[in-house]
CSV table of C-alpha atoms in Angstrom, one decimal:
chain,number,residue,atom,x,y,z
A,1458,MET,CA,-9.2,7.7,34.6
A,1459,ASN,CA,-11.3,8.5,31.5
A,1460,ALA,CA,-13.5,6.0,29.7
A,1461,PRO,CA,-12.0,4.5,26.5
A,1462,PRO,CA,-12.1,6.9,23.6
A,1463,HIS,CA,-15.4,7.0,21.8
A,1464,VAL,CA,-15.2,7.1,18.0
A,1465,VAL,CA,-18.2,8.4,16.0
A,1466,ASN,CA,-18.4,7.4,12.3
A,1467,ARG,CA,-20.0,10.1,10.3
A,1468,LEU,CA,-19.2,8.5,6.9
A,1469,GLN,CA,-21.9,5.9,7.0
A,1470,ALA,CA,-24.7,8.3,6.2
A,1471,ASP,CA,-22.9,9.6,3.1
A,1472,ALA,CA,-21.5,6.3,1.8
A,1473,SER,CA,-23.9,5.9,-1.1
A,1474,GLY,CA,-23.4,9.5,-2.2
A,1475,ASP,CA,-19.6,9.3,-1.9
A,1476,ARG,CA,-19.6,6.1,-4.0
A,1477,ALA,CA,-21.7,7.7,-6.7
A,1478,ALA,CA,-19.4,10.7,-6.8
A,1479,LEU,CA,-16.4,8.4,-7.1
A,1480,ILE,CA,-17.9,6.4,-9.9
A,1481,ALA,CA,-18.9,9.6,-11.8
A,1482,GLY,CA,-15.3,10.9,-11.4
A,1483,LEU,CA,-13.9,7.7,-12.8
A,1484,ARG,CA,-16.2,7.7,-15.8
A,1485,ALA,CA,-15.6,11.4,-16.5
A,1486,THR,CA,-13.2,12.8,-19.1
A,1487,PRO,CA,-10.7,13.6,-17.7
A,1488,ALA,CA,-11.1,11.1,-14.9
A,1489,SER,CA,-10.3,11.9,-11.3
A,1490,ILE,CA,-10.2,10.3,-7.9
A,1491,PRO,CA,-10.6,12.3,-4.6
A,1492,PRO,CA,-7.4,12.1,-2.6
A,1493,LYS,CA,-9.2,11.1,0.6
A,1494,TYR,CA,-9.2,7.5,-0.8
A,1495,PHE,CA,-5.4,7.3,-0.6
A,1496,TYR,CA,-5.6,6.4,3.1
A,1497,ASP,CA,-6.6,2.8,3.3
A,1498,PRO,CA,-4.3,0.8,5.7
A,1499,ALA,CA,-1.7,0.2,3.0
A,1500,GLY,CA,-1.9,3.8,1.9
A,1501,CYS,CA,-1.3,5.0,5.5
A,1502,GLU,CA,1.8,2.9,5.8
A,1503,LEU,CA,3.1,4.2,2.4
A,1504,PHE,CA,2.5,7.8,3.4
A,1505,ALA,CA,4.3,7.3,6.7
A,1506,ALA,CA,7.3,6.1,4.6
A,1507,ILE,CA,7.0,9.0,2.3
A,1508,CYS,CA,7.3,11.4,5.2
A,1509,GLU,CA,10.7,10.0,6.1
A,1510,LEU,CA,12.1,10.2,2.5
A,1511,PRO,CA,15.1,12.5,1.9
A,1512,GLU,CA,13.2,14.2,-0.9
A,1513,TYR,CA,10.1,14.9,1.2
A,1514,TYR,CA,11.2,17.9,3.2
A,1515,PRO,CA,7.8,19.2,4.5
A,1516,THR,CA,7.5,16.7,7.4
A,1517,ARG,CA,10.9,17.2,8.9
A,1518,THR,CA,10.9,20.9,8.2
A,1519,GLU,CA,7.6,21.4,10.0
A,1520,ARG,CA,8.8,19.2,12.8
A,1521,ALA,CA,11.9,21.4,13.2
A,1522,ILE,CA,9.9,24.6,13.3
A,1523,PHE,CA,7.6,23.1,16.0
A,1524,ALA,CA,10.6,21.9,18.0
A,1525,ALA,CA,12.4,25.3,17.8
A,1526,HIS,CA,9.3,27.4,18.6
A,1527,ARG,CA,7.1,25.1,20.7
A,1528,ASP,CA,7.3,27.1,23.9
A,1529,ASP,CA,6.6,30.4,22.0
A,1530,ILE,CA,3.7,28.9,20.1
A,1531,ALA,CA,2.3,27.4,23.3
A,1532,ARG,CA,2.4,30.7,25.1
A,1533,VAL,CA,0.4,32.3,22.3
A,1534,ILE,CA,-2.2,29.5,22.3
A,1535,GLY,CA,-2.5,29.0,26.0
A,1536,THR,CA,-3.5,25.8,27.8
A,1537,GLY,CA,-6.7,23.9,28.6
A,1538,THR,CA,-8.4,24.2,25.2
A,1539,THR,CA,-10.0,21.4,23.2
A,1540,LEU,CA,-7.4,20.3,20.7
A,1541,VAL,CA,-9.0,19.3,17.4
A,1542,ASP,CA,-6.7,17.3,15.1
A,1543,LEU,CA,-7.8,17.7,11.5
A,1544,GLY,CA,-6.5,14.8,9.4
A,1545,ALA,CA,-5.2,13.1,12.6
A,1546,GLY,CA,-3.9,9.9,11.0
A,1547,ASP,CA,-1.8,8.1,13.7
A,1548,CYS,CA,-2.2,11.2,16.0
A,1549,ARG,CA,1.6,11.4,16.6
A,1550,LYS,CA,2.0,15.0,15.5
A,1551,ALA,CA,-0.7,16.2,17.9
A,1552,ALA,CA,0.6,14.1,20.8
A,1553,LEU,CA,3.8,16.0,20.7
A,1554,TRP,CA,1.8,19.1,21.8
A,1555,PHE,CA,0.1,17.5,24.8
A,1556,ASP,CA,2.7,18.5,27.4
A,1557,ALA,CA,3.0,22.1,26.1
A,1558,LEU,CA,-0.8,22.8,25.5
A,1559,GLN,CA,-2.2,20.6,28.2
A,1560,PRO,CA,-5.5,20.2,26.4
A,1561,SER,CA,-8.6,19.4,28.4
A,1562,ARG,CA,-9.9,17.3,25.5
A,1563,TYR,CA,-8.4,15.8,22.3
A,1564,VAL,CA,-10.6,15.2,19.2
A,1565,ALA,CA,-9.0,13.3,16.4
A,1566,VAL,CA,-10.8,13.8,13.0
A,1567,ASP,CA,-9.9,11.7,10.0
A,1568,PHE,CA,-11.3,9.7,7.0
A,1569,ALA,CA,-9.2,6.6,8.1
A,1570,ALA,CA,-11.4,5.0,10.8
A,1571,ALA,CA,-9.0,2.1,11.6
A,1572,GLU,CA,-6.0,4.4,12.1
A,1573,ILE,CA,-7.5,6.9,14.5
A,1574,THR,CA,-9.3,4.1,16.4
A,1575,SER,CA,-6.0,2.3,16.9
A,1576,ALA,CA,-4.1,5.5,17.7
A,1577,LEU,CA,-6.6,6.7,20.3
A,1578,SER,CA,-6.6,3.3,22.0
A,1579,GLN,CA,-2.8,3.6,22.5
A,1580,LEU,CA,-2.7,7.2,23.5
A,1581,ALA,CA,-5.5,7.3,26.0
A,1582,PRO,CA,-3.8,5.1,28.7
A,1583,LEU,CA,-0.7,7.3,28.4
A,1584,HIS,CA,-2.6,10.6,28.9
A,1585,PRO,CA,-5.4,9.8,31.4
A,1586,SER,CA,-6.0,13.5,32.2
A,1587,ILE,CA,-7.1,14.2,28.6
A,1588,ALA,CA,-10.6,13.2,27.5
A,1589,MET,CA,-10.2,11.7,24.0
A,1590,SER,CA,-12.6,11.0,21.2
A,1591,GLY,CA,-12.6,10.5,17.4
A,1592,ILE,CA,-14.7,11.5,14.5
A,1593,VAL,CA,-14.5,9.6,11.3
A,1594,ALA,CA,-15.5,12.1,8.6
A,1595,ASP,CA,-14.6,13.8,5.4
A,1596,PHE,CA,-14.1,17.1,7.1
A,1597,THR,CA,-13.3,18.7,3.8
A,1598,GLN,CA,-17.0,18.5,3.0
A,1599,GLY,CA,-17.9,20.1,6.3
A,1600,LEU,CA,-17.9,19.3,10.0
A,1601,ASP,CA,-20.7,19.9,12.5
A,1602,LEU,CA,-18.5,21.9,14.8
A,1603,ASP,CA,-21.1,23.1,17.2
A,1604,THR,CA,-22.4,19.6,17.9
A,1605,ASP,CA,-19.0,18.0,18.2
A,1606,LEU,CA,-17.1,20.7,20.0
A,1607,GLY,CA,-19.6,22.7,22.1
A,1608,ALA,CA,-19.0,26.3,23.1
A,1609,GLY,CA,-15.5,26.2,24.8
A,1610,ALA,CA,-12.2,27.4,23.4
A,1611,VAL,CA,-10.8,25.2,20.6
A,1612,THR,CA,-7.4,24.9,19.1
A,1613,PHE,CA,-7.7,23.5,15.5
A,1614,PHE,CA,-4.5,21.7,14.5
A,1615,TYR,CA,-3.9,21.2,10.8
A,1616,PRO,CA,-0.3,20.3,10.1
A,1617,GLY,CA,1.5,18.8,7.1
A,1618,SER,CA,0.3,21.4,4.5
A,1619,SER,CA,-2.8,19.3,3.8
A,1620,ILE,CA,-4.5,22.6,3.1
A,1621,GLY,CA,-2.6,22.4,-0.2
A,1622,ASN,CA,-5.0,19.7,-1.4
A,1623,PHE,CA,-7.8,22.3,-1.6
A,1624,SER,CA,-8.2,24.7,-4.5
A,1625,HIS,CA,-7.8,28.3,-3.5
A,1626,ALA,CA,-11.6,28.8,-3.4
A,1627,ALA,CA,-12.2,25.7,-1.4
A,1628,ALA,CA,-9.3,26.5,1.0
A,1629,LEU,CA,-10.8,29.9,1.7
A,1630,ALA,CA,-14.2,28.5,2.4
A,1631,PHE,CA,-12.8,25.8,4.7
A,1632,LEU,CA,-10.7,28.3,6.6
A,1633,ALA,CA,-13.7,30.7,6.9
A,1634,SER,CA,-15.7,27.9,8.6
A,1635,LEU,CA,-13.0,27.5,11.1
A,1636,ALA,CA,-12.6,31.3,11.6
A,1637,ALA,CA,-16.4,31.6,12.2
A,1638,HIS,CA,-16.2,29.0,15.0
A,1639,CYS,CA,-13.1,30.6,16.5
A,1640,ASN,CA,-14.9,34.0,16.5
A,1641,ARG,CA,-17.8,32.5,18.3
A,1642,CYS,CA,-15.7,30.9,21.0
A,1643,PRO,CA,-13.2,33.2,22.7
A,1644,GLY,CA,-9.7,31.8,23.1
A,1645,SER,CA,-9.9,29.7,20.0
A,1646,GLY,CA,-7.5,29.6,17.1
A,1647,LEU,CA,-5.9,27.6,14.2
A,1648,LEU,CA,-2.4,26.2,14.2
A,1649,ILE,CA,-1.6,25.2,10.6
A,1650,GLY,CA,1.5,24.2,8.6
A,1651,VAL,CA,1.8,25.3,5.0
A,1652,ASP,CA,4.4,24.5,2.3
A,1653,MET,CA,6.0,27.4,0.5
A,1654,LYS,CA,6.7,28.0,-3.2
A,1655,LYS,CA,10.3,27.1,-4.2
A,1656,ASP,CA,12.5,25.6,-6.9
A,1657,PRO,CA,10.1,23.4,-9.1
A,1658,ARG,CA,12.8,20.7,-9.2
A,1659,ARG,CA,12.6,20.3,-5.4
A,1660,LEU,CA,8.8,20.4,-5.4
A,1661,VAL,CA,8.5,17.7,-8.1
A,1662,ALA,CA,11.2,15.5,-6.4
A,1663,ALA,CA,9.1,15.6,-3.2
A,1664,TYR,CA,6.3,14.0,-5.0
A,1665,ASP,CA,8.3,11.6,-7.2
A,1666,ASP,CA,11.1,10.1,-5.1
A,1667,ALA,CA,13.9,8.0,-6.4
A,1668,GLN,CA,12.8,4.9,-4.4
A,1669,GLY,CA,9.4,4.9,-6.0
A,1670,ILE,CA,7.5,5.1,-2.7
A,1671,THR,CA,5.3,7.9,-3.8
A,1672,ALA,CA,4.6,6.0,-7.1
A,1673,ALA,CA,3.5,3.0,-5.0
A,1674,PHE,CA,1.3,5.3,-2.9
A,1675,ASN,CA,-0.3,6.7,-6.0
A,1676,ARG,CA,-0.9,3.3,-7.6
A,1677,ASN,CA,-2.2,1.9,-4.3
A,1678,LEU,CA,-5.1,4.3,-4.6
A,1679,LEU,CA,-6.7,2.0,-7.2
A,1680,ASN,CA,-7.1,-0.8,-4.6
A,1681,PRO,CA,-9.6,1.0,-2.4
A,1682,VAL,CA,-11.2,2.3,-5.6
A,1683,ASN,CA,-11.7,-1.2,-6.8
A,1684,ARG,CA,-13.4,-2.2,-3.6
A,1685,ILE,CA,-15.7,0.8,-3.3
A,1686,ALA,CA,-16.6,1.2,-7.0
A,1687,ASP,CA,-16.7,-2.5,-7.8
A,1688,ALA,CA,-13.9,-1.9,-10.4
A,1689,ASP,CA,-11.1,-4.0,-11.8
A,1690,PHE,CA,-8.2,-1.5,-12.2
A,1691,ALA,CA,-4.8,-3.1,-12.5
A,1692,PRO,CA,-2.4,-0.8,-10.6
A,1693,ALA,CA,0.6,-2.1,-12.5
A,1694,ARG,CA,-0.9,-0.8,-15.8
A,1695,PHE,CA,-0.7,2.8,-14.6
A,1696,LEU,CA,2.3,5.0,-14.2
A,1697,HIS,CA,2.9,7.7,-11.6
A,1698,ARG,CA,3.2,11.2,-12.8
A,1699,ALA,CA,4.0,14.3,-10.8
A,1700,THR,CA,4.3,17.8,-12.4
A,1701,TYR,CA,4.5,21.4,-11.1
A,1702,ASP,CA,2.3,24.1,-12.6
A,1703,ALA,CA,4.1,27.3,-11.8
A,1704,ASP,CA,1.2,29.6,-13.0
A,1705,ALA,CA,-1.2,27.9,-10.7
A,1706,GLY,CA,1.4,27.3,-7.9
A,1707,ARG,CA,0.5,23.6,-7.5
A,1708,VAL,CA,2.0,20.2,-7.8
A,1709,GLN,CA,-0.3,17.7,-9.6
A,1710,MET,CA,-0.3,14.0,-9.3
A,1711,HIS,CA,-1.8,11.7,-11.9
A,1712,LEU,CA,-2.0,8.0,-12.8
A,1713,GLU,CA,-1.3,7.5,-16.5
A,1714,SER,CA,-2.5,4.5,-18.4
A,1715,ALA,CA,0.5,2.6,-19.6
A,1716,CYS,CA,-1.4,1.0,-22.5
A,1717,ALA,CA,-4.8,1.0,-24.1
A,1718,GLN,CA,-7.1,-0.8,-21.7
A,1719,VAL,CA,-10.7,-1.3,-20.6
A,1720,VAL,CA,-11.7,-1.1,-17.0
A,1721,THR,CA,-15.0,-2.2,-15.6
A,1722,ILE,CA,-16.5,0.2,-13.2
A,1723,ASP,CA,-19.7,-0.7,-11.4
A,1724,GLY,CA,-20.7,-3.0,-14.2
A,1725,ALA,CA,-19.9,-0.6,-17.1
A,1726,ALA,CA,-16.8,-0.6,-19.4
A,1727,ARG,CA,-14.6,2.4,-19.3
A,1728,PRO,CA,-11.8,2.5,-21.9
A,1729,PHE,CA,-8.6,4.3,-21.2
A,1730,ALA,CA,-6.2,5.2,-24.0
A,1731,ALA,CA,-2.5,4.8,-23.7
A,1732,GLY,CA,-1.2,8.0,-22.0
A,1733,GLU,CA,-4.7,9.0,-20.6
A,1734,ARG,CA,-4.5,10.3,-17.1
A,1735,ILE,CA,-6.5,10.1,-13.9
A,1736,HIS,CA,-6.1,13.1,-11.7
A,1737,THR,CA,-5.4,12.1,-8.1
A,1738,GLU,CA,-4.1,15.1,-6.1
A,1739,ASP,CA,-3.3,18.8,-6.2
A,1740,SER,CA,-0.9,20.3,-3.7
A,1741,TYR,CA,-1.0,24.1,-3.8
A,1742,LYS,CA,2.0,26.0,-2.6
A,1743,TYR,CA,2.1,29.6,-1.2
A,1744,THR,CA,4.4,32.4,-0.3
A,1745,ALA,CA,4.3,33.3,3.4
A,1746,ASP,CA,2.4,36.5,2.6
A,1747,GLU,CA,-0.1,34.9,0.3
A,1748,PHE,CA,-1.3,32.4,2.9
A,1749,ALA,CA,-1.3,35.1,5.7
A,1750,ALA,CA,-3.6,37.2,3.4
A,1751,MET,CA,-5.9,34.2,2.8
A,1752,LEU,CA,-6.2,33.6,6.6
A,1753,ARG,CA,-7.3,37.3,7.0
A,1754,ARG,CA,-9.7,37.0,4.1
A,1755,ALA,CA,-11.2,34.0,5.9
A,1756,GLY,CA,-12.0,36.1,8.9
A,1757,PHE,CA,-9.0,35.7,11.2
A,1758,THR,CA,-8.0,39.0,12.7
A,1759,GLU,CA,-4.5,38.1,14.0
A,1760,VAL,CA,-2.0,36.0,12.2
A,1761,LEU,CA,1.4,35.0,13.6
A,1762,ARG,CA,3.9,32.9,11.7
A,1763,TRP,CA,7.2,31.0,12.1
A,1764,LEU,CA,9.4,29.9,9.2
A,1765,ASP,CA,12.5,27.7,9.0
A,1766,PRO,CA,15.8,29.5,8.0
A,1767,ALA,CA,15.5,28.5,4.3
A,1768,ARG,CA,11.8,29.6,4.2
A,1769,ASP,CA,10.8,26.3,2.8
A,1770,PHE,CA,7.8,25.9,5.2
A,1771,CYS,CA,5.7,28.2,7.4
A,1772,VAL,CA,3.6,27.5,10.6
A,1773,TYR,CA,0.8,29.9,11.3
A,1774,TYR,CA,-1.3,30.6,14.4
A,1775,ALA,CA,-4.5,32.5,13.5
A,1776,ARG,CA,-7.2,33.8,15.7
C-alpha cells in the first residue's frame, strides 16, 4: 500500500505578489478580480451545484462524451502513464478514468488546497495501486513540470472547458508549455474538454441560471477577496451580470455596483459608482476546427476529437 498522498503547496512563495496583484486589480479602472479566487470552500460548493443545473449543459455533455467514448479514448492514450489533473477540484472527473487508464501515478493540481487534500485522502485508500500526490498552485501562471513530473509519459487531463478562462494568447502559451513537455516525453498527451460556440441565449443562460446559483457564486467571490485584500466589500450591494460578446466569442461575468458606495481596500478608500462593474471571468468558446487549429499551433502534431450529437461540446486528445 502506498503512503498517504503528499500535497506540496507552491502558493506560499507567491502569496505577497498575488495579494499585491489582486489589490491593484481592485483599485484599477475598470476593476477586475482573477477567477482563481472563486474557489474558497463556499465557492467550491456553489460551483458543484452549478454543474448540476439544467441550464449548465457543459458538465453533463462532457460526461456523456466520456461515457460514450471512454474505451476508444483509453485505447488511444494507453495505460500506465502519470495522470496529471489540472484544476482537479474534488478529483471526481479524473477518478472515473482510473479503471480505463490504469495510471501509475495521479497528480492533482489545483488552487484550492483544502479540496484536493480532502479528495486525495478519500481516493488513496480506494486505489492503493496508484501513487497519489497533490500540488497546490496557480498553474495558469506556470508549473515546474520537469521537477514535479519527471521524464516518464504523462497524460494531462483538463476537463470542463476551463481553458475558456484564458485569453486566446494566454491559452496558446499555456497549451504550448504542455505540448513542449509532451514532445520531450514519448507517450504523453493532453485530454481536454472545450465548450463550443452556439446560440447566445443558451450561453448566457448557462452563466445566469434561473435559481440564482451562479449569481451567488459570483458574489461569493468578494468574501475571499475581503480576507486576502483586507477589504470590506458587501456582496449584497453587487449584482451578477453575464453577457456574451459574439465578436470575441466569449461569455463575460461581472459584478455590478447596485449603488454608489465606497469600499476600503487594504486601508485605502475605493469609490464605486452605481452601475460600475468589476470583471470576474471570461469564458471563451470555440468551433471544433478553431480549437483543433490552436492545438496544432501550440505544437501538438496529432489531434483527435469526439463531439456530442448536438455539437455543443468537444473532447480532444492531442499529442
